[in-house]
Amino acid sequence: MDTGTHLVIGLGLAGLAYIDPVVAADPMVSTAVLIGTVAGSQAPDADTLLRLKGNAAYIKNHRGLSHSLPALVLWTALISGILWLVFPALPMWHVTMWVFIAVAFHVFTDLFNAYGTQALRPISERWVSWNIIHIFDPVIFSSHVLAIFIWSVHLMRPEILFPILYAFLALYYIWRSWTHYRLESGLRPQDSTYEPGDRYTLIPTVHLHQWQIVKRKQDGSFQLGELKNRKINWIDRVSCAVHPAVEASKAHPNIACFLYFSSYACAELKEHAWGYEVRWADVRYRHRKQYPFVAVLLLDKKLNPIDSYVGWVSDSRLEKKLRMGGA
């Protein structure tokens, strides 16, 4: 989820904690839990600081180790330990439990969007992305904001309000999961262009009843479309280049980071007087007829790297970031 949604979830979990009599009975404990759940709901995304090392390091590692199984324990211990130092005589079992719930809930909700996490590390480095909830879901965000407002003006006690909120959200997640499964399963029989070997991925958008479709063809190309009002509309076809320059690009650290993260990467090759431009794009992210999530490598005629870029960028900005004139 996005940072704003994780923030309101942290506040919501602080309200839910009032079902714990120990939290509800002591303002100091409830304050500590509030700080703990807000911090816990943000902590796994502390790896955003990897941007300081460059986009490649960020893309490869964001939602990796920081969202892993050991990290759940480490984040909980760190936040709870700091709270223990700041607040005297805290009932640490109760505080630690709510901090852990906040950290684990952050990782759990991130599994539902297209970006995914490496939540199974160290058991597996596989990226887990269920493609069910958009990274910003208006229902999840707005329902939390409404509940927090009701709590803040004392219209309803938190131990009553927030269990209702999270029961509703549990049903919402179940409904979205079932809807995704039903719609994705129905793509093949509904698709008049289906060919043997086609594989479909249904990706959520911010609109509840509109989805993106990525169809991987057996020849390695991709067909992109949208599912709106249960009707398929194909909007683009992307073929992946095969060339020695493309193969050579895979050895470059920036390209390797990009391919480590994305299993939906497709290469485009442009030949120039000075050499080659290899552009890898993640086809899941299509915006205004472009694919802005890219890893680009410039090579000379002998396939030696000249310049590179990895991250989110438009075509016009990309030329400014790279030495497109050659070397």
XYZ file of C-alpha atoms in Angstrom:
327
model
C 0.000 0.000 0.000
C 1.014 3.663 -0.253
C 2.480 5.570 2.686
C -0.748 7.441 3.445
C -2.763 4.243 3.667
C -0.185 2.614 5.941
C -0.401 5.701 8.181
C -4.176 5.572 8.605
C -3.992 1.805 9.161
C -1.509 2.452 11.978
C -3.969 4.871 13.556
C -6.807 2.409 12.985
C -4.923 -0.391 14.721
C -4.334 1.945 17.676
C -8.108 2.299 17.891
C -8.597 -1.452 17.551
C -6.162 -1.957 20.451
C -8.850 -0.627 22.810
C -10.412 -4.097 22.716
C -7.437 -4.984 24.954
C -8.520 -4.046 28.507
C -4.932 -3.300 29.530
C -4.623 -0.725 26.737
C -8.037 0.813 27.320
C -7.479 1.196 31.092
C -4.305 3.299 30.987
C -3.784 6.459 28.880
C -0.005 6.023 29.009
C -0.273 2.491 27.606
C -2.726 3.566 24.898
C -0.370 6.407 23.918
C 2.562 3.999 23.706
C 0.480 1.617 21.597
C -0.555 4.482 19.304
C 3.087 5.413 18.718
C 3.964 1.743 18.295
C 1.267 0.910 15.755
C 1.951 4.023 13.670
C 5.703 3.302 13.710
C 5.116 -0.397 13.054
C 2.856 0.344 10.107
C 5.631 2.438 8.519
C 8.784 0.577 9.572
C 9.051 -1.998 6.739
C 9.186 0.850 4.219
C 12.280 2.296 5.884
C 14.176 0.678 3.017
C 13.054 3.682 0.967
C 16.348 5.142 2.220
C 18.015 2.855 -0.316
C 17.211 5.547 -2.888
C 20.273 7.314 -1.509
C 22.377 4.481 -2.978
C 20.667 4.808 -6.348
C 17.542 3.605 -8.102
C 18.973 0.176 -8.907
C 19.636 -0.684 -5.257
C 16.184 0.605 -4.306
C 14.346 -1.373 -6.985
C 16.180 -4.595 -6.200
C 15.760 -4.398 -2.429
C 12.560 -2.419 -1.733
C 10.059 -4.715 -0.017
C 12.772 -7.359 0.161
C 14.595 -8.040 3.432
C 12.645 -5.284 5.204
C 9.431 -7.260 4.575
C 10.879 -10.709 5.291
C 9.955 -13.135 8.057
C 12.952 -12.219 10.271
C 12.195 -8.529 9.733
C 8.796 -8.943 11.376
C 10.581 -9.885 14.607
C 13.374 -7.326 14.249
C 11.074 -4.352 13.575
C 8.829 -5.381 16.467
C 11.778 -5.732 18.864
C 13.306 -2.402 17.806
C 10.105 -0.366 18.152
C 9.034 -2.079 21.384
C 12.521 -1.620 22.860
C 12.464 2.110 22.154
C 9.000 2.406 23.705
C 10.229 0.528 26.785
C 13.055 3.071 27.161
C 10.713 6.071 26.800
C 7.713 4.908 28.835
C 8.365 3.508 32.316
C 6.707 0.326 33.564
C 4.892 -0.540 30.342
C 3.063 -3.879 30.116
C 5.464 -4.949 27.381
C 3.622 -8.106 26.326
C 0.563 -6.094 25.352
C 2.505 -3.275 23.697
C 4.755 -5.681 21.793
C 1.751 -7.659 20.563
C 0.135 -4.583 19.011
C 3.392 -3.418 17.455
C 3.836 -6.865 15.904
C 0.273 -6.769 14.558
C 1.015 -3.399 12.897
C 4.261 -4.627 11.291
C 2.719 -7.907 10.126
C -0.387 -6.152 8.795
C 1.819 -3.844 6.711
C 3.542 -6.809 5.052
C 0.275 -8.719 4.663
C -1.495 -5.868 2.852
C 1.507 -5.356 0.543
C 1.107 -8.934 -0.703
C -2.189 -8.003 -2.336
C -0.896 -5.445 -4.860
C 1.051 -5.823 -8.090
C 4.414 -4.663 -6.724
C 4.554 -7.478 -4.183
C 7.118 -8.349 -1.510
C 9.711 -10.973 -0.676
C 7.771 -11.881 2.439
C 8.907 -15.524 2.320
C 12.608 -14.748 2.753
C 14.791 -16.512 3.842
C 12.747 -19.539 2.732
C 12.375 -18.162 -0.794
C 13.441 -15.022 -2.683
C 10.371 -15.219 -4.897
C 8.408 -11.982 -5.255
C 4.861 -12.568 -3.989
C 2.254 -10.306 -5.591
C -1.384 -11.378 -5.633
C -2.639 -8.513 -7.892
C -5.876 -8.103 -5.947
C -5.746 -4.624 -4.355
C -4.362 -1.470 -5.990
C -1.463 0.184 -4.182
C -3.931 2.953 -3.306
C -7.388 1.604 -2.586
C -10.015 4.322 -2.002
C -12.252 2.004 0.042
C -9.501 1.052 2.492
C -8.215 4.609 2.814
C -11.550 6.411 3.083
C -13.062 3.893 5.527
C -10.089 4.392 7.859
C -10.287 8.181 7.567
C -14.016 8.078 8.384
C -13.504 5.798 11.388
C -10.637 7.931 12.712
C -12.803 11.040 12.392
C -15.696 9.380 14.272
C -13.238 8.347 16.991
C -11.697 11.824 17.222
C -15.053 13.548 17.807
C -16.177 10.852 20.285
C -19.203 9.702 18.333
C -18.437 6.044 19.034
C -16.152 4.192 21.415
C -13.067 2.758 19.669
C -13.556 -0.752 21.081
C -16.872 -0.851 19.199
C -16.012 1.224 16.124
C -12.771 -0.385 14.979
C -13.832 -4.036 15.252
C -16.704 -3.064 12.927
C -14.220 -1.382 10.554
C -11.896 -4.368 10.379
C -14.735 -6.877 10.065
C -15.940 -4.842 7.080
C -12.435 -4.752 5.588
C -12.019 -8.496 6.066
C -15.188 -9.022 4.021
C -13.911 -6.483 1.475
C -10.645 -8.367 1.023
C -12.525 -11.648 0.633
C -14.835 -10.080 -1.969
C -11.923 -8.582 -3.919
C -10.022 -11.882 -3.822
C -13.029 -13.822 -5.085
C -13.742 -11.207 -7.767
C -10.142 -11.325 -8.978
C -10.149 -15.127 -9.128
C -13.490 -15.235 -10.952
C -12.577 -12.561 -13.510
C -9.071 -13.871 -14.191
C -10.397 -17.415 -14.624
C -12.917 -16.109 -17.139
C -10.424 -14.293 -19.376
C -9.468 -17.276 -21.524
C -12.996 -18.311 -22.578
C -13.924 -14.645 -23.077
C -10.879 -13.789 -25.207
C -11.624 -14.271 -28.913
C -7.900 -13.906 -29.718
C -6.802 -16.742 -27.417
C -4.049 -19.023 -28.686
C -2.670 -22.149 -26.992
C 0.010 -21.208 -24.471
C -1.394 -17.753 -23.639
C -1.151 -16.884 -19.944
C -3.176 -14.103 -18.306
C -2.483 -11.784 -15.376
C -5.247 -9.511 -14.112
C -3.981 -6.375 -12.374
C -6.115 -4.005 -10.245
C -6.526 -0.300 -10.892
C -7.712 2.441 -8.574
C -11.221 1.898 -10.050
C -12.986 -1.052 -8.436
C -14.556 -2.383 -11.634
C -11.695 -1.733 -14.039
C -8.680 -4.027 -14.387
C -5.561 -4.203 -16.535
C -4.744 -7.398 -18.430
C -1.279 -8.673 -19.265
C -1.298 -11.628 -21.659
C 2.025 -13.381 -22.075
C 2.260 -15.068 -25.472
C 4.110 -18.310 -26.046
C 6.644 -16.514 -28.277
C 7.620 -14.232 -25.343
C 5.668 -11.171 -26.481
C 2.949 -9.474 -24.447
C -0.545 -8.268 -25.257
C -1.914 -5.513 -23.032
C -5.528 -4.696 -22.445
C -8.180 -3.702 -19.975
C -11.233 -5.372 -18.520
C -14.037 -2.887 -18.016
C -17.647 -3.821 -17.361
C -16.521 -7.417 -17.943
C -15.487 -6.632 -21.526
C -11.936 -7.123 -22.816
C -10.357 -4.310 -24.813
C -6.883 -5.024 -26.196
C -4.868 -1.806 -26.509
C -1.260 -2.748 -27.253
C 1.100 -5.535 -28.314
C 4.745 -5.572 -27.210
C 7.363 -7.759 -28.866
C 10.656 -8.388 -27.112
C 13.863 -7.843 -29.065
C 16.380 -10.639 -29.571
C 19.903 -9.394 -30.292
C 23.460 -9.799 -28.932
C 23.163 -6.300 -27.413
C 20.079 -7.402 -25.484
C 21.919 -10.442 -24.134
C 24.959 -8.328 -23.264
C 22.781 -5.859 -21.342
C 21.710 -8.558 -18.879
C 25.187 -8.584 -17.371
C 25.038 -4.894 -16.430
C 24.269 -4.366 -12.693
C 21.384 -1.941 -13.313
C 19.687 -4.245 -15.813
C 20.306 -7.256 -13.580
C 18.576 -5.461 -10.674
C 15.594 -4.658 -12.867
C 15.267 -8.230 -14.149
C 15.668 -9.590 -10.608
C 12.596 -7.631 -9.578
C 10.381 -7.930 -12.658
C 9.232 -11.075 -14.421
C 7.260 -8.921 -16.895
C 10.257 -7.201 -18.484
C 10.486 -6.845 -22.263
C 13.434 -5.435 -24.216
C 13.294 -2.908 -27.047
C 16.387 -2.308 -29.181
C 17.333 0.853 -31.078
C 20.441 1.022 -33.204
C 22.312 4.326 -33.516
C 25.442 5.436 -35.363
C 27.382 5.223 -32.099
C 25.971 1.887 -30.899
C 22.838 0.466 -29.305
C 20.110 1.536 -26.916
C 18.530 -1.367 -25.022
C 15.389 -0.421 -23.132
C 13.831 -2.930 -20.754
C 10.287 -2.007 -19.681
C 7.958 -3.595 -17.145
C 4.812 -4.036 -19.225
C 2.557 -4.117 -16.169
C 2.893 -0.355 -15.838
C 1.398 1.337 -18.878
C 0.579 5.038 -18.622
C -0.526 7.306 -21.457
C 0.696 4.905 -24.131
C 4.131 4.656 -22.496
C 5.881 2.214 -20.180
C 7.543 4.490 -17.610
C 9.176 1.828 -15.409
C 12.358 1.076 -17.339
C 15.985 0.031 -17.260
C 17.982 1.487 -20.153
C 21.533 0.715 -21.202
C 23.557 2.423 -23.925
C 26.313 0.346 -25.512
C 28.892 1.114 -28.154
C 29.376 -0.989 -31.290
C 31.618 -3.371 -29.336
C 28.852 -3.815 -26.703
C 30.727 -1.866 -24.037
C 28.445 0.104 -21.655
C 28.295 3.869 -22.165
C 25.548 4.979 -19.792
C 22.520 3.552 -18.005
C 19.372 4.471 -16.130
C 16.833 2.504 -14.102
C 13.599 3.791 -12.572
C 10.426 5.686 -13.424
C 10.769 8.195 -16.227
C 9.041 9.585 -19.315
C 10.591 9.461 -22.797
C 11.326 13.201 -22.762
C 13.093 13.069 -19.383
C 15.031 9.930 -20.276
C 16.999 11.683 -23.032
C 18.126 14.296 -20.513
C 19.327 11.619 -18.079
C 21.363 9.662 -20.629
C 24.128 10.646 -23.006
C 21.968 9.879 -26.028
C 24.382 11.558 -28.372
C 26.765 8.680 -27.968
C 30.438 8.574 -27.039
